[in-house]
Amino acid sequence: MVEEVQKHSVHTLVFRSLKRTHDMFVGDHAKPIAVDEKSYKLKMNVKLQTEYSPVLHMPILKEIREKSSQSDSYNHGHYDLNHGEESEYIITGTHPYPSGPGVARTADTQVQKMPSEASAQALALALPPSQARQDANRNAASVADIHRHAGIAERSQPPVSSMALMEVGGTRNSSIISRKLPTMPKPQWHPPWKLYRVISGHLGWVRCLAVEPGNQWFVTGSADRTIKIWDLASGKLKLSLTGHISTVRGVAVSSRSPYLFSCGEDKQVKCWDLEYNKVIRHYHGHLSAVYGLDLHPTIDVLITCGRDSTARVWDIRTKANVHTLIGHTNTVATVKCQAGEPQIITGSHDTTIRLWDLVAGKTKVTLTNHKKSVRSLILHPRQYTFASGSPDNIKQWKCPDGIFIQNLPGHNAIINTLSVNSDGVLVSGADNGTMHLWDWRTGYNFQRIHAAVQPGSLDSESGIFACTFDQSESRLLTAEADKTIKVYKEDDTATEETHPVNWKPEIIKRKRF
């Protein structure tokens, strides 16, 4: 009678099988697999030919050859492609070893074994300066290094490397150059800015401001249709100018004459004589509200821009409309003028920035990198660069062709105004009342300010419409929606120890556009 076989579940059978397998191999499960010499040599041969063929022809230095003969932990028996025979290298090109000036090229000099150190130095002296300089900067990998490290590429090489092949004098040379990922340089330390004065007097949003060249007073324009002149040192009101019949959107003080220029939503552009405190010229031509204006620093030209999608160039004295700059398809919100090319830069709600040729009155370059309205532009006082502000990013550009430099991300709001001083402090003011301070060179955001609105104002009335540094660049003035002008200055007591830069050398991963 056949004994009945005891039935087990599949789960039990599987675990019994695993246990038997474990018991069978438990004695040597941690031992490495023995290296098959033949297969290893074959693998290295293939690897050398496929990955290092461009440098196999290069000569091996004597000291490296001696080093390579010693085995290391990764060298499972050093071997030669030529099976132990000493290799010969054919040297070709305009300067074959060891020929130099006045040495004839013969059959003996065409094919040479490894040259001596003296002949190598003689060759270096014979090379042209440019080639010698290139060779001096080149770090060539030898065949011995390749043999020694062929099997450990993933352990020995840096994460990002590239092989540059150069054709110099008919000879193919190679250099393996390690390229590190770009990291943000350490930003310059700037002391923090603090609020020290609030100036009240306007009855509406303060939309624009400008400081006069002598640094004695500054001027503001407001939604209450007035222009006010304030003493910069004391903050006291000196004068009020009336004449606009709608919000004043732009003011500028001339450094060449005692004139003040203003523009507003009433389509008017006015020239005020500050000796008589009255309007002496009107510039008629805009078909809708005028949102911004700027003066050329060296010639008597005024540039205005507005909601009619144009920027207009005016002769200050004759009131003539010299050029009408057409090209934008939506409101032109900001305009800047400089002495060098391009002389006029405009930013528009159609998301583009245009660089204009003042003489021809035509667009030189159109920048389409922004995805949202460009409401503010600022020129750097020392560098030939400028920045643009938009809700998507603040971007820096290089003149004259508008070459993109970098993004300054992080101010996620509608940016109404930008200002920069000679120390490289860039200020951006936004619709939600926030103000960010940046290091111009690195784009590092070193301070964020959100000043409280004045008593009696709504929380929504916290926008910053304009900001500018005074002529000494020691004070920062802001024009705000709570009907005040705020004045900031650097904290004199701050040091780099008390306010360190919270900076980490992170790898740059910036969007290019």
Coordinates of C-alpha atoms in Angstrom, one line a residue:
M1 CA 0.0 0.0 0.0
V2 CA 1.4 3.3 -1.1
E3 CA 1.8 5.8 1.7
E4 CA -0.3 8.9 1.3
V5 CA 1.9 11.9 0.5
Q6 CA 1.3 14.8 2.8
K7 CA 0.0 17.8 0.9
H8 CA 1.4 21.3 1.6
S9 CA 0.4 24.7 0.4
V10 CA 2.3 26.4 -2.4
H11 CA 3.5 29.0 0.2
T12 CA 5.1 26.4 2.4
L13 CA 6.8 24.6 -0.6
V14 CA 8.2 27.8 -1.9
F15 CA 9.8 28.7 1.4
R16 CA 11.2 25.2 1.8
S17 CA 12.8 25.5 -1.6
L18 CA 14.3 28.9 -0.7
K19 CA 15.7 27.4 2.5
R20 CA 17.3 24.5 0.7
T21 CA 18.9 26.9 -1.8
H22 CA 20.1 29.1 1.0
D23 CA 21.7 26.2 2.8
M24 CA 23.4 25.0 -0.4
F25 CA 25.1 28.4 -1.2
V26 CA 25.4 29.9 2.3
G27 CA 29.1 29.0 2.4
D28 CA 30.2 31.2 -0.5
H29 CA 27.4 33.7 -1.2
A30 CA 29.6 36.6 -0.2
K31 CA 32.6 35.6 -2.3
P32 CA 33.3 37.6 -5.5
I33 CA 33.1 35.8 -8.8
A34 CA 36.4 34.8 -10.1
V35 CA 37.7 37.0 -12.9
D36 CA 38.1 35.2 -16.2
E37 CA 41.4 36.6 -17.7
K38 CA 40.5 35.9 -21.3
S39 CA 37.1 37.5 -21.2
Y40 CA 38.4 40.5 -19.1
K41 CA 41.1 41.2 -21.8
L42 CA 38.6 40.9 -24.5
K43 CA 36.3 43.3 -22.7
M44 CA 39.1 45.8 -22.2
N45 CA 40.2 45.6 -25.8
V46 CA 36.7 46.5 -27.0
K47 CA 36.3 49.3 -24.4
L48 CA 39.7 50.8 -25.4
Q49 CA 38.8 50.8 -29.1
T50 CA 35.3 52.1 -28.7
E51 CA 35.8 54.8 -26.0
Y52 CA 39.5 55.8 -26.2
S53 CA 40.5 55.2 -29.8
P54 CA 41.1 59.0 -30.4
V55 CA 43.9 59.0 -27.8
L56 CA 45.5 55.6 -28.4
H57 CA 48.1 56.9 -30.8
M58 CA 49.5 59.3 -28.2
P59 CA 53.0 58.5 -26.7
I60 CA 53.4 57.3 -23.1
L61 CA 55.7 59.3 -20.9
K62 CA 58.6 57.3 -19.3
E63 CA 57.6 58.0 -15.7
I64 CA 53.9 57.1 -16.4
R65 CA 55.0 53.9 -18.1
E66 CA 57.0 53.0 -15.0
K67 CA 54.0 53.8 -12.8
S68 CA 51.6 51.8 -14.9
S69 CA 53.8 48.7 -14.6
Q70 CA 52.9 48.6 -10.9
S71 CA 49.6 46.9 -10.4
D72 CA 46.8 48.6 -8.4
S73 CA 43.6 47.4 -6.9
Y74 CA 41.7 47.8 -10.1
N75 CA 44.3 46.4 -12.5
H76 CA 43.6 42.7 -12.8
G77 CA 46.9 42.1 -14.6
H78 CA 48.3 44.9 -16.8
Y79 CA 48.5 44.0 -20.4
D80 CA 49.4 45.6 -23.7
L81 CA 47.5 45.8 -26.9
N82 CA 50.6 44.7 -28.7
H83 CA 51.0 41.6 -26.4
G84 CA 54.2 42.8 -24.6
E85 CA 56.0 44.3 -27.5
E86 CA 57.2 47.9 -27.1
S87 CA 54.9 50.2 -29.1
E88 CA 56.1 52.5 -31.8
Y89 CA 54.3 55.7 -32.6
I90 CA 54.2 57.3 -36.0
I91 CA 54.5 61.0 -35.5
T92 CA 53.1 63.1 -38.4
G93 CA 52.6 66.9 -38.9
T94 CA 54.6 70.0 -39.7
H95 CA 57.1 69.4 -36.8
P96 CA 57.8 65.6 -36.6
Y97 CA 60.0 64.4 -33.7
P98 CA 62.7 65.4 -33.2
S99 CA 63.1 67.8 -36.1
G100 CA 63.5 71.5 -35.4
P101 CA 64.6 74.5 -37.3
G102 CA 67.3 73.6 -39.8
V103 CA 67.0 69.8 -39.4
A104 CA 66.2 67.9 -42.5
R105 CA 63.3 65.4 -42.5
T106 CA 64.7 61.9 -43.1
A107 CA 63.4 58.3 -42.9
D108 CA 64.9 58.1 -39.4
T109 CA 63.0 61.1 -38.1
Q110 CA 59.7 60.2 -39.6
V111 CA 59.2 57.1 -37.3
Q112 CA 60.6 57.5 -33.8
K113 CA 60.2 55.8 -30.5
M114 CA 59.5 57.8 -27.4
P115 CA 61.7 60.9 -27.7
S116 CA 64.1 61.9 -24.9
E117 CA 63.3 64.8 -22.5
A118 CA 65.9 67.0 -24.2
S119 CA 64.5 66.5 -27.6
A120 CA 61.0 67.2 -26.3
Q121 CA 62.1 70.5 -24.9
A122 CA 63.8 71.3 -28.2
L123 CA 60.6 70.6 -30.0
A124 CA 58.6 72.9 -27.6
L125 CA 61.0 75.7 -28.3
A126 CA 60.6 75.2 -32.1
L127 CA 56.8 75.3 -31.9
P128 CA 55.1 78.6 -32.9
P129 CA 54.0 80.7 -29.9
S130 CA 50.3 80.1 -30.4
Q131 CA 50.7 76.4 -30.7
A132 CA 53.1 76.2 -27.7
R133 CA 50.5 78.2 -25.7
Q134 CA 47.8 75.8 -26.6
D135 CA 50.0 72.8 -25.8
A136 CA 50.9 74.3 -22.5
N137 CA 47.2 74.6 -21.5
R138 CA 46.4 71.1 -22.7
N139 CA 46.3 68.2 -20.2
A140 CA 46.6 65.1 -22.3
A141 CA 45.6 61.7 -21.0
S142 CA 48.2 59.0 -21.7
V143 CA 47.6 55.4 -22.9
A144 CA 48.9 54.2 -19.5
D145 CA 46.2 56.2 -17.7
I146 CA 43.6 54.7 -20.0
H147 CA 44.8 51.2 -19.4
R148 CA 44.8 51.8 -15.7
H149 CA 41.4 53.4 -15.4
A150 CA 39.6 51.7 -18.3
G151 CA 37.5 49.5 -16.0
I152 CA 36.5 52.2 -13.5
A153 CA 35.2 55.0 -15.6
E154 CA 32.1 55.5 -13.6
R155 CA 34.1 55.6 -10.3
S156 CA 37.0 57.7 -11.4
Q157 CA 35.6 60.4 -13.7
P158 CA 33.8 63.5 -12.5
P159 CA 30.0 63.7 -13.2
V160 CA 30.3 66.1 -16.1
S161 CA 33.2 65.8 -18.4
S162 CA 33.8 66.3 -22.1
M163 CA 36.5 65.3 -24.6
A164 CA 37.8 68.1 -26.8
L165 CA 39.5 67.0 -30.0
M166 CA 41.7 69.5 -31.6
E167 CA 43.5 69.5 -35.0
V168 CA 46.7 71.4 -34.5
G169 CA 49.3 71.5 -37.3
G170 CA 47.9 68.3 -38.9
T171 CA 48.3 66.3 -35.6
R172 CA 45.2 65.1 -33.8
N173 CA 45.5 65.9 -30.1
S174 CA 43.1 65.2 -27.4
S175 CA 42.4 66.6 -24.0
I176 CA 39.9 65.4 -21.4
I177 CA 38.6 68.5 -19.7
S178 CA 36.5 68.3 -16.6
R179 CA 33.7 70.9 -16.7
K180 CA 31.9 71.6 -13.4
L181 CA 28.3 72.7 -13.4
P182 CA 28.0 76.5 -13.1
T183 CA 27.3 77.7 -9.6
M184 CA 26.1 81.1 -8.5
P185 CA 29.0 83.3 -7.3
K186 CA 28.8 84.6 -3.8
P187 CA 26.9 87.9 -3.8
Q188 CA 28.3 91.1 -2.5
W189 CA 27.1 92.0 1.0
H190 CA 24.7 94.9 1.2
P191 CA 23.4 96.4 4.4
P192 CA 19.6 96.1 4.9
W193 CA 17.4 99.1 4.2
K194 CA 14.9 100.4 6.8
L195 CA 12.0 102.9 6.7
Y196 CA 12.8 106.2 8.4
R197 CA 10.3 108.7 7.1
V198 CA 6.7 108.7 5.8
I199 CA 5.6 111.9 3.9
S200 CA 1.9 112.6 3.6
G201 CA 0.1 115.4 1.6
H202 CA -1.4 114.0 -1.5
L203 CA -5.1 113.2 -1.7
G204 CA -4.8 110.3 -4.2
W205 CA -2.5 107.5 -5.2
V206 CA 1.1 108.8 -5.7
R207 CA 1.9 107.5 -9.2
C208 CA 5.4 108.9 -10.0
L209 CA 8.4 110.7 -8.5
A210 CA 11.7 112.2 -9.6
V211 CA 14.7 113.7 -7.7
E212 CA 16.3 116.9 -9.1
P213 CA 19.9 116.8 -10.1
G214 CA 21.0 119.1 -7.2
N215 CA 19.6 116.7 -4.7
Q216 CA 17.8 119.5 -2.8
W217 CA 14.2 118.5 -3.6
F218 CA 12.0 116.0 -5.3
V219 CA 8.8 116.0 -7.2
T220 CA 5.7 113.7 -7.1
G221 CA 2.7 113.3 -9.3
S222 CA -0.6 111.9 -8.0
A223 CA -4.1 110.8 -8.9
D224 CA -5.4 114.0 -7.2
R225 CA -4.2 115.7 -10.4
T226 CA -1.5 117.7 -8.6
I227 CA 2.3 117.9 -8.8
K228 CA 4.0 118.5 -5.5
I229 CA 7.6 119.5 -4.8
W230 CA 9.1 118.4 -1.5
D231 CA 12.2 119.3 0.4
L232 CA 14.4 116.2 0.4
A233 CA 16.1 116.8 3.7
S234 CA 13.1 117.7 5.8
G235 CA 10.3 116.1 3.8
K236 CA 8.2 119.4 4.0
L237 CA 6.0 120.5 1.1
K238 CA 7.5 123.4 -0.9
L239 CA 5.1 123.9 -3.8
S240 CA 2.0 122.4 -5.4
L241 CA 1.4 122.7 -9.2
T242 CA -2.1 122.4 -10.7
G243 CA -2.9 122.1 -14.4
H244 CA -3.6 118.5 -15.2
I245 CA -7.2 117.4 -15.3
S246 CA -6.5 113.8 -14.7
T247 CA -4.0 111.5 -12.9
V248 CA -0.4 112.6 -13.3
R249 CA 1.5 109.4 -14.5
G250 CA 5.0 110.7 -15.1
V251 CA 7.4 113.5 -14.1
A252 CA 11.0 114.2 -15.0
V253 CA 13.4 117.1 -14.0
S254 CA 15.8 118.3 -16.6
S255 CA 19.5 118.5 -15.8
R256 CA 20.2 120.9 -18.6
S257 CA 17.6 123.6 -17.9
P258 CA 15.2 124.7 -15.1
Y259 CA 12.3 122.7 -16.6
L260 CA 10.0 120.1 -15.2
F261 CA 8.1 117.8 -17.5
S262 CA 4.9 116.0 -16.7
C263 CA 2.4 113.7 -18.4
G264 CA -1.0 112.2 -17.4
E265 CA -4.1 110.4 -18.3
D266 CA -5.6 113.6 -19.8
K267 CA -3.4 113.0 -22.9
Q268 CA -1.3 116.1 -22.0
V269 CA 2.4 116.5 -21.9
K270 CA 3.5 119.7 -20.2
C271 CA 6.7 121.6 -19.7
W272 CA 6.9 123.7 -16.5
D273 CA 9.3 126.6 -16.0
L274 CA 10.4 126.3 -12.4
E275 CA 11.5 129.9 -12.3
Y276 CA 7.9 131.1 -12.8
N277 CA 6.1 127.9 -11.7
K278 CA 3.9 127.8 -14.7
V279 CA 3.4 125.8 -17.9
I280 CA 5.3 127.2 -20.9
R281 CA 4.9 124.4 -23.5
H282 CA 2.4 121.7 -24.4
Y283 CA 3.2 118.7 -26.6
H284 CA 0.1 117.7 -28.5
G285 CA -0.1 114.4 -30.4
H286 CA -1.0 111.4 -28.1
L287 CA -4.4 110.0 -28.8
S288 CA -4.9 108.5 -25.3
A289 CA -3.5 108.5 -21.8
V290 CA 0.3 109.2 -21.5
Y291 CA 1.9 106.7 -19.1
G292 CA 5.6 107.5 -19.1
L293 CA 8.3 110.0 -20.2
D294 CA 12.0 110.3 -20.1
L295 CA 14.6 112.9 -21.1
H296 CA 17.6 112.3 -23.3
P297 CA 20.8 113.0 -21.2
T298 CA 22.7 115.0 -23.9
I299 CA 20.3 116.5 -26.4
D300 CA 17.1 118.5 -26.0
V301 CA 14.7 115.6 -26.7
L302 CA 11.8 114.3 -24.8
I303 CA 10.3 110.8 -25.2
T304 CA 6.8 109.9 -24.1
C305 CA 4.8 106.7 -24.3
G306 CA 1.2 105.8 -23.7
R307 CA -2.0 103.9 -24.2
D308 CA -2.1 104.6 -27.9
S309 CA 0.6 101.9 -28.4
T310 CA 3.2 104.5 -29.5
A311 CA 6.2 106.3 -28.2
R312 CA 6.8 109.8 -29.4
V313 CA 10.0 111.8 -29.7
W314 CA 9.6 115.6 -29.2
D315 CA 11.9 118.5 -29.8
I316 CA 11.7 120.3 -26.4
R317 CA 12.2 123.8 -27.8
T318 CA 10.1 123.7 -31.0
K319 CA 7.4 121.2 -29.6
A320 CA 7.8 119.3 -32.9
N321 CA 6.9 115.6 -32.9
V322 CA 10.2 114.4 -34.4
H323 CA 9.3 110.7 -34.5
T324 CA 6.4 108.5 -33.7
L325 CA 7.7 105.1 -32.8
I326 CA 5.2 102.6 -34.1
G327 CA 5.5 98.8 -33.6
H328 CA 4.0 97.9 -30.2
T329 CA 0.5 96.3 -30.4
N330 CA -0.7 97.4 -26.9
T331 CA -0.1 100.1 -24.3
V332 CA 3.5 101.2 -24.0
A333 CA 3.9 101.4 -20.2
T334 CA 7.5 102.6 -19.8
V335 CA 10.3 104.2 -21.8
K336 CA 14.0 104.9 -21.0
C337 CA 16.5 107.0 -22.9
Q338 CA 20.3 106.9 -22.9
A339 CA 23.2 108.6 -24.7
G340 CA 24.6 105.4 -26.2
E341 CA 23.0 103.0 -28.7
P342 CA 20.2 101.9 -28.4
Q343 CA 19.1 105.4 -27.4
I344 CA 15.5 104.5 -26.6
I345 CA 14.1 101.3 -24.9
T346 CA 10.4 100.7 -24.5
G347 CA 8.4 98.1 -22.6
S348 CA 4.8 97.3 -23.4
H349 CA 1.7 95.4 -22.3
D350 CA 2.1 93.3 -25.5
T351 CA 4.9 91.5 -23.5
T352 CA 7.7 92.8 -25.8
I353 CA 10.7 95.2 -25.3
R354 CA 11.8 97.2 -28.2
L355 CA 15.2 98.9 -28.7
W356 CA 15.0 101.9 -31.1
D357 CA 17.3 103.8 -33.3
L358 CA 16.7 107.4 -32.5
V359 CA 18.0 108.8 -35.7
A360 CA 16.0 106.5 -38.0
G361 CA 13.0 106.2 -35.7
K362 CA 12.8 102.5 -36.3
T363 CA 13.1 99.3 -34.2
K364 CA 16.6 97.8 -34.0
V365 CA 15.7 94.8 -31.8
T366 CA 12.5 93.3 -30.4
L367 CA 12.8 91.1 -27.3
T368 CA 10.0 88.6 -26.8
N369 CA 11.3 86.7 -23.8
H370 CA 8.7 87.9 -21.3
K371 CA 5.3 86.2 -21.1
K372 CA 3.5 89.0 -19.4
S373 CA 3.2 92.8 -19.5
V374 CA 6.5 94.7 -19.2
R375 CA 5.6 97.7 -17.0
S376 CA 9.1 98.9 -15.9
L377 CA 12.6 99.3 -17.2
I378 CA 15.8 100.6 -15.6
L379 CA 19.2 101.4 -16.9
H380 CA 22.3 100.5 -14.8
P381 CA 24.2 103.8 -13.9
R382 CA 27.6 102.3 -14.7
Q383 CA 27.3 99.1 -16.8
Y384 CA 26.0 99.0 -20.3
T385 CA 23.0 96.9 -19.2
F386 CA 19.4 97.3 -18.3
A387 CA 16.6 95.3 -16.5
S388 CA 13.0 94.8 -17.2
G389 CA 10.2 94.0 -14.8
S390 CA 7.2 91.8 -15.5
P391 CA 4.9 89.5 -13.3
D392 CA 6.7 86.4 -14.7
N393 CA 10.3 87.5 -14.0
I394 CA 12.8 90.3 -13.7
K395 CA 15.3 90.0 -16.6
Q396 CA 18.7 91.5 -17.2
W397 CA 19.9 92.4 -20.6
K398 CA 23.1 93.6 -22.3
C399 CA 23.2 96.6 -24.6
P400 CA 23.2 97.3 -27.5
D401 CA 21.7 94.1 -28.9
G402 CA 19.6 93.1 -26.0
I403 CA 21.5 89.9 -25.1
F404 CA 19.8 88.1 -22.3
I405 CA 22.0 87.9 -19.1
Q406 CA 19.9 86.2 -16.4
N407 CA 16.5 85.9 -14.7
L408 CA 15.7 87.2 -11.2
P409 CA 12.8 85.0 -10.1
G410 CA 10.9 85.2 -6.9
H411 CA 8.9 88.5 -7.0
N412 CA 5.6 86.9 -7.8
A413 CA 3.5 90.1 -8.3
I414 CA 2.8 92.8 -10.8
I415 CA 6.0 94.8 -10.8
N416 CA 5.4 98.5 -11.4
T417 CA 8.8 99.9 -10.8
L418 CA 12.5 99.2 -10.8
S419 CA 15.5 101.2 -9.6
V420 CA 19.2 100.5 -9.3
N421 CA 22.2 102.3 -7.7
S422 CA 25.9 102.3 -8.4
D423 CA 26.5 99.8 -5.6
G424 CA 24.5 97.2 -7.5
V425 CA 21.4 97.3 -5.4
L426 CA 18.3 96.6 -7.6
V427 CA 14.9 97.5 -6.1
S428 CA 11.6 96.1 -7.5
G429 CA 8.2 97.5 -6.2
A430 CA 5.0 95.6 -6.8
D431 CA 1.2 96.1 -6.8
N432 CA 0.8 94.2 -3.6
G433 CA 3.0 96.5 -1.6
T434 CA 6.0 94.3 -1.5
M435 CA 9.5 95.5 -2.3
H436 CA 12.4 93.2 -3.1
L437 CA 16.1 94.2 -3.0
W438 CA 18.5 92.3 -5.2
D439 CA 22.3 92.1 -5.8
W440 CA 22.6 93.1 -9.4
R441 CA 25.6 90.9 -10.3
T442 CA 24.3 87.6 -9.0
G443 CA 20.6 88.1 -8.8
Y444 CA 20.5 87.3 -5.1
N445 CA 17.4 88.6 -3.3
F446 CA 18.9 89.8 0.0
Q447 CA 15.9 91.7 1.5
R448 CA 12.1 91.8 1.2
I449 CA 10.1 94.6 2.6
H450 CA 6.3 94.9 3.1
A451 CA 5.5 98.2 4.7
A452 CA 2.2 98.5 6.5
V453 CA -0.4 100.9 5.0
Q454 CA -1.1 104.1 6.7
P455 CA -4.0 104.3 9.3
G456 CA -7.3 104.9 7.5
S457 CA -6.2 103.2 4.2
L458 CA -7.6 100.0 2.9
D459 CA -5.3 96.9 2.9
S460 CA -5.7 96.8 -0.8
E461 CA -4.1 100.3 -1.0
S462 CA -0.6 99.0 -0.5
G463 CA 0.8 99.1 -4.0
I464 CA 4.1 100.7 -4.9
F465 CA 3.9 102.6 -8.1
A466 CA 7.3 104.2 -8.4
C467 CA 10.7 104.2 -6.6
T468 CA 14.0 105.9 -7.1
F469 CA 17.3 106.6 -5.3
D470 CA 18.3 110.2 -4.6
Q471 CA 21.4 111.6 -6.3
S472 CA 23.7 110.5 -3.3
E473 CA 22.1 107.0 -3.5
S474 CA 21.9 107.0 0.3
R475 CA 18.1 107.3 0.3
L476 CA 15.4 105.4 -1.5
L477 CA 12.0 107.0 -2.1
T478 CA 8.8 105.1 -3.0
A479 CA 5.4 106.4 -4.2
E480 CA 2.6 104.3 -2.9
A481 CA -1.1 103.7 -3.1
D482 CA -1.8 104.8 0.5
K483 CA -1.2 108.4 -0.7
T484 CA 2.2 108.6 1.0
I485 CA 5.8 108.9 0.0
K486 CA 8.1 106.6 2.0
V487 CA 11.8 107.2 2.5
Y488 CA 14.3 104.4 3.2
K489 CA 17.9 104.4 4.1
E490 CA 20.6 101.9 4.9
D491 CA 20.9 100.5 8.4
D492 CA 24.2 102.1 9.7
T493 CA 24.4 99.6 12.6
A494 CA 24.2 96.5 10.4
T495 CA 27.3 94.5 9.7
E496 CA 28.0 91.3 7.8
E497 CA 28.2 89.4 11.2
T498 CA 24.8 90.7 12.4
H499 CA 23.1 90.3 9.0
P500 CA 24.9 87.5 7.2
V501 CA 24.1 86.6 3.6
N502 CA 21.9 83.5 3.7
W503 CA 23.5 82.2 0.5
K504 CA 24.1 78.7 -0.6
P505 CA 26.3 77.9 -3.7
E506 CA 23.5 76.1 -5.4
I507 CA 23.7 74.8 -9.0
I508 CA 22.1 77.3 -11.3
K509 CA 19.0 76.0 -13.0
R510 CA 17.5 79.1 -14.5
K511 CA 15.1 79.2 -17.4
R512 CA 16.7 81.0 -20.3
F513 CA 13.5 82.6 -21.4

